[in-house]
């Protein structure tokens, strides 16, 4: 299954037991309950679906918008690390 912005939002929401509609693009995901272990679990889940992201590419941008930017950069071949 392809990773989309809405799929990421839904996966994040599932991890913290929230409705996807409650997660805004600029919400701080740490404040919502995504810690480093949950982030690792999300990355593993997305890697299983073919998205080759590393922890460091997401760890310094804890918003959905920031994570999606990393995904798009990876797909464009420009990396995503800071």
CSV table of N, CA, C and O in Angstrom, one decimal:
chain,number,residue,atom,x,y,z
A,1,UNK,N,0.8,-1.2,0.0
A,1,UNK,CA,0.0,0.0,0.0
A,1,UNK,C,0.9,1.2,0.0
A,1,UNK,O,1.8,1.3,0.8
A,2,UNK,N,0.6,2.2,-0.9
A,2,UNK,CA,1.4,3.4,-1.0
A,2,UNK,C,1.2,4.3,0.3
A,2,UNK,O,0.1,4.3,0.8
A,3,UNK,N,2.2,4.9,0.6
A,3,UNK,CA,2.1,5.9,1.8
A,3,UNK,C,1.6,7.2,1.2
A,3,UNK,O,2.2,7.8,0.3
A,4,UNK,N,0.5,7.7,1.8
A,4,UNK,CA,0.0,9.0,1.5
A,4,UNK,C,0.0,9.8,2.7
A,4,UNK,O,0.1,9.3,3.8
A,5,UNK,N,-0.3,11.1,2.6
A,5,UNK,CA,-0.4,11.9,3.7
A,5,UNK,C,-1.5,11.5,4.6
A,5,UNK,O,-1.4,11.4,5.9
A,6,UNK,N,-2.6,11.1,4.1
A,6,UNK,CA,-3.8,10.6,4.9
A,6,UNK,C,-3.5,9.3,5.5
A,6,UNK,O,-3.9,9.1,6.7
A,7,UNK,N,-2.7,8.4,4.9
A,7,UNK,CA,-2.3,7.2,5.5
A,7,UNK,C,-1.4,7.4,6.7
A,7,UNK,O,-1.5,6.8,7.8
A,8,UNK,N,-0.5,8.4,6.5
A,8,UNK,CA,0.4,8.7,7.7
A,8,UNK,C,-0.4,9.3,8.8
A,8,UNK,O,-0.2,8.9,10.0
A,9,UNK,N,-1.3,10.2,8.5
A,9,UNK,CA,-2.2,10.7,9.5
A,9,UNK,C,-3.0,9.6,10.3
A,9,UNK,O,-3.1,9.6,11.5
A,10,UNK,N,-3.5,8.7,9.5
A,10,UNK,CA,-4.3,7.6,10.1
A,10,UNK,C,-3.4,6.7,11.0
A,10,UNK,O,-3.9,6.3,12.0
A,11,UNK,N,-2.2,6.4,10.5
A,11,UNK,CA,-1.3,5.6,11.3
A,11,UNK,C,-0.9,6.2,12.6
A,11,UNK,O,-0.8,5.6,13.6
A,12,UNK,N,-0.6,7.5,12.5
A,12,UNK,CA,-0.3,8.3,13.7
A,12,UNK,C,-1.5,8.3,14.7
A,12,UNK,O,-1.3,8.0,15.9
A,13,UNK,N,-2.6,8.6,14.1
A,13,UNK,CA,-3.8,8.6,15.0
A,13,UNK,C,-4.1,7.3,15.6
A,13,UNK,O,-4.4,7.2,16.8
A,14,UNK,N,-3.9,6.2,14.9
A,14,UNK,CA,-4.1,4.8,15.5
A,14,UNK,C,-3.1,4.6,16.6
A,14,UNK,O,-3.4,3.9,17.6
A,15,UNK,N,-1.9,5.1,16.4
A,15,UNK,CA,-0.8,4.9,17.4
A,15,UNK,C,-1.2,5.6,18.8
A,15,UNK,O,-0.8,5.1,19.8
A,16,UNK,N,-1.9,6.7,18.7
A,16,UNK,CA,-2.2,7.5,19.9
A,16,UNK,C,-3.7,7.4,20.2
A,16,UNK,O,-4.1,8.2,21.1
A,17,UNK,N,-4.4,6.6,19.5
A,17,UNK,CA,-5.8,6.4,19.8
A,17,UNK,C,-6.6,7.7,19.7
A,17,UNK,O,-7.4,8.0,20.6
A,18,UNK,N,-6.4,8.4,18.6
A,18,UNK,CA,-7.1,9.6,18.3
A,18,UNK,C,-7.8,9.5,17.0
A,18,UNK,O,-7.5,8.6,16.2
A,19,UNK,N,-8.8,10.4,16.7
A,19,UNK,CA,-9.4,10.4,15.4
A,19,UNK,C,-8.4,11.1,14.4
A,19,UNK,O,-7.8,12.1,14.8
A,20,UNK,N,-8.2,10.6,13.2
A,20,UNK,CA,-7.3,11.3,12.3
A,20,UNK,C,-7.6,12.7,12.1
A,20,UNK,O,-6.7,13.6,11.9
A,21,UNK,N,-8.9,13.1,12.1
A,21,UNK,CA,-9.3,14.5,11.9
A,21,UNK,C,-8.7,15.4,13.0
A,21,UNK,O,-8.7,16.6,12.8
A,22,UNK,N,-8.4,14.8,14.1
A,22,UNK,CA,-7.9,15.6,15.2
A,22,UNK,C,-6.4,16.0,15.1
A,22,UNK,O,-5.9,16.8,15.9
A,23,UNK,N,-5.7,15.5,14.1
A,23,UNK,CA,-4.3,15.7,13.9
A,23,UNK,C,-4.1,16.7,12.8
A,23,UNK,O,-4.3,16.4,11.6
A,24,UNK,N,-3.6,17.9,13.2
A,24,UNK,CA,-3.4,18.9,12.2
A,24,UNK,C,-2.0,18.8,11.6
A,24,UNK,O,-1.1,18.2,12.2
A,25,UNK,N,-1.8,19.4,10.5
A,25,UNK,CA,-0.5,19.4,9.8
A,25,UNK,C,0.7,19.9,10.7
A,25,UNK,O,1.8,19.5,10.6
A,26,UNK,N,0.4,20.9,11.5
A,26,UNK,CA,1.4,21.6,12.2
A,26,UNK,C,1.4,21.3,13.7
A,26,UNK,O,2.1,21.8,14.5
A,27,UNK,N,0.5,20.3,14.1
A,27,UNK,CA,0.5,19.9,15.5
A,27,UNK,C,1.8,19.2,15.9
A,27,UNK,O,2.4,18.5,15.1
A,28,UNK,N,2.3,19.5,17.1
A,28,UNK,CA,3.5,18.9,17.6
A,28,UNK,C,3.1,17.4,18.0
A,28,UNK,O,2.3,17.2,18.9
A,29,UNK,N,3.6,16.5,17.2
A,29,UNK,CA,3.3,15.1,17.5
A,29,UNK,C,3.8,14.6,18.8
A,29,UNK,O,3.2,13.6,19.4
A,30,UNK,N,4.9,15.2,19.3
A,30,UNK,CA,5.3,14.8,20.7
A,30,UNK,C,4.3,15.2,21.7
A,30,UNK,O,4.0,14.4,22.6
A,31,UNK,N,3.7,16.3,21.5
A,31,UNK,CA,2.7,16.8,22.5
A,31,UNK,C,1.4,15.9,22.4
A,31,UNK,O,0.7,15.7,23.4
A,32,UNK,N,1.2,15.3,21.3
A,32,UNK,CA,0.1,14.4,21.1
A,32,UNK,C,0.3,13.0,21.6
A,32,UNK,O,-0.6,12.1,21.7
A,33,UNK,N,1.6,12.7,21.9
A,33,UNK,CA,1.9,11.3,22.5
A,33,UNK,C,2.8,10.5,21.6
A,33,UNK,O,3.1,9.3,22.0
A,34,UNK,N,3.4,11.0,20.5
A,34,UNK,CA,4.3,10.2,19.7
A,34,UNK,C,5.7,10.4,20.3
A,34,UNK,O,6.3,11.5,20.2
A,35,UNK,N,6.2,9.4,21.0
A,35,UNK,CA,7.5,9.4,21.5
A,35,UNK,C,8.5,8.7,20.6
A,35,UNK,O,8.1,8.2,19.5
A,36,UNK,N,9.7,8.5,21.0
A,36,UNK,CA,10.7,7.9,20.1
A,36,UNK,C,10.4,6.4,19.8
A,36,UNK,O,10.6,6.0,18.6
A,37,UNK,N,9.8,5.7,20.7
A,37,UNK,CA,9.5,4.3,20.5
A,37,UNK,C,8.3,4.2,19.5
A,37,UNK,O,8.3,3.4,18.6
A,38,UNK,N,7.3,5.1,19.7
A,38,UNK,CA,6.2,5.1,18.8
A,38,UNK,C,6.6,5.5,17.4
A,38,UNK,O,6.2,4.9,16.4
A,39,UNK,N,7.6,6.4,17.3
A,39,UNK,CA,8.1,6.8,16.0
A,39,UNK,C,8.8,5.7,15.3
A,39,UNK,O,8.6,5.4,14.1
A,40,UNK,N,9.6,4.9,16.1
A,40,UNK,CA,10.3,3.8,15.5
A,40,UNK,C,9.3,2.7,15.0
A,40,UNK,O,9.5,2.2,13.9
A,41,UNK,N,8.2,2.5,15.7
A,41,UNK,CA,7.2,1.6,15.3
A,41,UNK,C,6.5,2.1,14.0
A,41,UNK,O,6.2,1.3,13.1
A,42,UNK,N,6.2,3.4,13.9
A,42,UNK,CA,5.7,3.9,12.7
A,42,UNK,C,6.6,3.7,11.5
A,42,UNK,O,6.2,3.3,10.4
A,43,UNK,N,7.9,4.0,11.7
A,43,UNK,CA,8.9,3.9,10.7
A,43,UNK,C,8.9,2.4,10.2
A,43,UNK,O,9.0,2.2,9.0
A,44,UNK,N,9.0,1.5,11.1
A,44,UNK,CA,9.0,0.1,10.7
A,44,UNK,C,7.8,-0.3,9.9
A,44,UNK,O,7.9,-1.0,8.9
A,45,UNK,N,6.6,0.2,10.3
A,45,UNK,CA,5.4,-0.1,9.6
A,45,UNK,C,5.5,0.5,8.2
A,45,UNK,O,5.1,-0.2,7.2
A,46,UNK,N,6.0,1.7,8.1
A,46,UNK,CA,6.1,2.3,6.7
A,46,UNK,C,7.1,1.6,5.9
A,46,UNK,O,7.0,1.5,4.7
A,47,UNK,N,8.2,1.2,6.5
A,47,UNK,CA,9.3,0.5,5.8
A,47,UNK,C,8.7,-0.8,5.2
A,47,UNK,O,9.1,-1.2,4.1
A,48,UNK,N,7.8,-1.5,5.9
A,48,UNK,CA,7.2,-2.7,5.4
A,48,UNK,C,6.4,-2.5,4.1
A,48,UNK,O,6.3,-3.3,3.3
A,49,UNK,N,5.9,-1.2,4.0
A,49,UNK,CA,5.2,-0.9,2.8
A,49,UNK,C,6.1,-0.1,1.8
A,49,UNK,O,5.5,0.5,0.9
A,50,UNK,N,7.4,-0.2,1.9
A,50,UNK,CA,8.3,0.3,0.9
A,50,UNK,C,8.8,1.7,1.1
A,50,UNK,O,9.5,2.2,0.2
A,51,UNK,N,8.5,2.3,2.2
A,51,UNK,CA,9.0,3.7,2.4
A,51,UNK,C,10.2,3.6,3.2
A,51,UNK,O,10.2,3.3,4.4
A,52,UNK,N,11.4,3.9,2.6
A,52,UNK,CA,12.7,3.8,3.2
A,52,UNK,C,13.1,5.1,3.9
A,52,UNK,O,13.8,5.9,3.5
A,53,UNK,N,12.5,5.3,5.1
A,53,UNK,CA,12.8,6.4,5.9
A,53,UNK,C,13.6,6.0,7.1
A,53,UNK,O,13.5,4.8,7.6
A,54,UNK,N,14.5,6.8,7.6
A,54,UNK,CA,15.3,6.6,8.8
A,54,UNK,C,14.8,7.4,9.9
A,54,UNK,O,14.2,8.5,9.7
A,55,UNK,N,15.1,7.0,11.1
A,55,UNK,CA,14.6,7.7,12.3
A,55,UNK,C,15.1,9.2,12.3
A,55,UNK,O,14.3,10.1,12.6
A,56,UNK,N,16.4,9.4,11.9
A,56,UNK,CA,16.9,10.7,11.9
A,56,UNK,C,16.2,11.7,11.0
A,56,UNK,O,16.2,12.9,11.2
A,57,UNK,N,15.6,11.1,9.9
A,57,UNK,CA,14.9,12.0,8.9
A,57,UNK,C,13.6,12.5,9.5
A,57,UNK,O,13.1,13.5,9.0
A,58,UNK,N,13.1,11.9,10.5
A,58,UNK,CA,11.8,12.4,11.1
A,58,UNK,C,12.0,12.9,12.5
A,58,UNK,O,11.1,13.7,12.9
A,59,UNK,N,13.0,12.6,13.2
A,59,UNK,CA,13.2,12.9,14.6
A,59,UNK,C,13.3,14.4,14.9
A,59,UNK,O,12.9,14.9,16.0
A,60,UNK,N,13.7,15.2,13.9
A,60,UNK,CA,13.9,16.6,14.2
A,60,UNK,C,12.7,17.4,13.6
A,60,UNK,O,12.8,18.7,13.6
A,61,UNK,N,11.7,16.8,13.1
A,61,UNK,CA,10.6,17.5,12.5
A,61,UNK,C,9.3,16.8,13.0
A,61,UNK,O,8.7,16.0,12.3
A,62,UNK,N,8.9,17.1,14.2
A,62,UNK,CA,7.8,16.4,14.8
A,62,UNK,C,6.4,17.0,14.5
A,62,UNK,O,5.6,17.2,15.4
A,63,UNK,N,6.2,17.2,13.2
A,63,UNK,CA,4.8,17.6,12.8
A,63,UNK,C,4.5,16.7,11.6
A,63,UNK,O,5.4,16.2,10.9
A,64,UNK,N,3.2,16.5,11.3
A,64,UNK,CA,2.8,15.7,10.1
A,64,UNK,C,3.3,16.4,8.9
A,64,UNK,O,3.8,15.7,8.0
A,65,UNK,N,3.3,17.7,8.8
A,65,UNK,CA,3.8,18.4,7.7
A,65,UNK,C,5.3,18.2,7.5
A,65,UNK,O,5.8,17.9,6.3
A,66,UNK,N,6.1,18.2,8.6
A,66,UNK,CA,7.5,17.9,8.5
A,66,UNK,C,7.8,16.5,8.0
A,66,UNK,O,8.7,16.3,7.2
A,67,UNK,N,7.0,15.6,8.5
A,67,UNK,CA,7.2,14.2,8.1
A,67,UNK,C,6.9,14.0,6.7
A,67,UNK,O,7.6,13.3,6.0
A,68,UNK,N,5.8,14.6,6.2
A,68,UNK,CA,5.4,14.5,4.8
A,68,UNK,C,6.4,15.1,3.9
A,68,UNK,O,6.7,14.6,2.9
A,69,UNK,N,7.0,16.2,4.4
A,69,UNK,CA,8.1,16.9,3.6
A,69,UNK,C,9.3,15.9,3.4
A,69,UNK,O,9.9,15.8,2.4
A,70,UNK,N,9.6,15.2,4.5
A,70,UNK,CA,10.7,14.2,4.4
A,70,UNK,C,10.4,13.1,3.4
A,70,UNK,O,11.2,12.6,2.7
A,71,UNK,N,9.1,12.6,3.4
A,71,UNK,CA,8.7,11.6,2.5
A,71,UNK,C,8.8,12.1,1.1
A,71,UNK,O,9.4,11.4,0.2
A,72,UNK,N,8.3,13.3,0.8
A,72,UNK,CA,8.4,13.8,-0.5
A,72,UNK,C,9.9,14.1,-1.0
A,72,UNK,O,10.2,13.8,-2.1
A,73,UNK,N,10.7,14.5,-0.1
A,73,UNK,CA,12.1,14.7,-0.4
A,73,UNK,C,12.8,13.3,-0.7
A,73,UNK,O,13.5,13.2,-1.7
A,74,UNK,N,12.4,12.3,0.0
A,74,UNK,CA,12.9,11.0,-0.2
A,74,UNK,C,12.5,10.5,-1.6
A,74,UNK,O,13.3,9.9,-2.4
A,75,UNK,N,11.2,10.7,-1.9
A,75,UNK,CA,10.7,10.2,-3.2
A,75,UNK,C,11.3,11.0,-4.3
A,75,UNK,O,11.5,10.5,-5.4
A,76,UNK,N,11.7,12.3,-4.1
A,76,UNK,CA,12.3,13.1,-5.1
A,76,UNK,C,13.8,12.8,-5.3
A,76,UNK,O,14.4,13.3,-6.2
A,77,UNK,N,14.3,12.0,-4.3
A,77,UNK,CA,15.7,11.6,-4.4
A,77,UNK,C,16.6,12.7,-3.8
A,77,UNK,O,17.8,12.7,-4.0
A,78,UNK,N,16.1,13.6,-3.1
A,78,UNK,CA,16.9,14.7,-2.5
A,78,UNK,C,17.2,14.4,-1.0
A,78,UNK,O,17.7,15.3,-0.3
A,79,UNK,N,16.9,13.2,-0.6
A,79,UNK,CA,17.1,12.9,0.9
A,79,UNK,C,16.1,13.5,1.7
A,79,UNK,O,15.1,14.0,1.2
A,80,UNK,N,16.4,13.7,3.0
A,80,UNK,CA,15.4,14.3,3.8
A,80,UNK,C,16.1,14.6,5.2
A,80,UNK,O,15.4,15.2,6.0
A,81,UNK,N,17.3,14.3,5.3
A,81,UNK,CA,18.0,14.6,6.5
A,81,UNK,C,18.3,16.0,6.6
A,81,UNK,O,18.4,16.8,5.7
A,82,UNK,N,18.5,16.5,7.9
A,82,UNK,CA,18.7,17.9,8.1
A,82,UNK,C,20.2,18.1,8.3
A,82,UNK,O,20.9,17.2,8.7
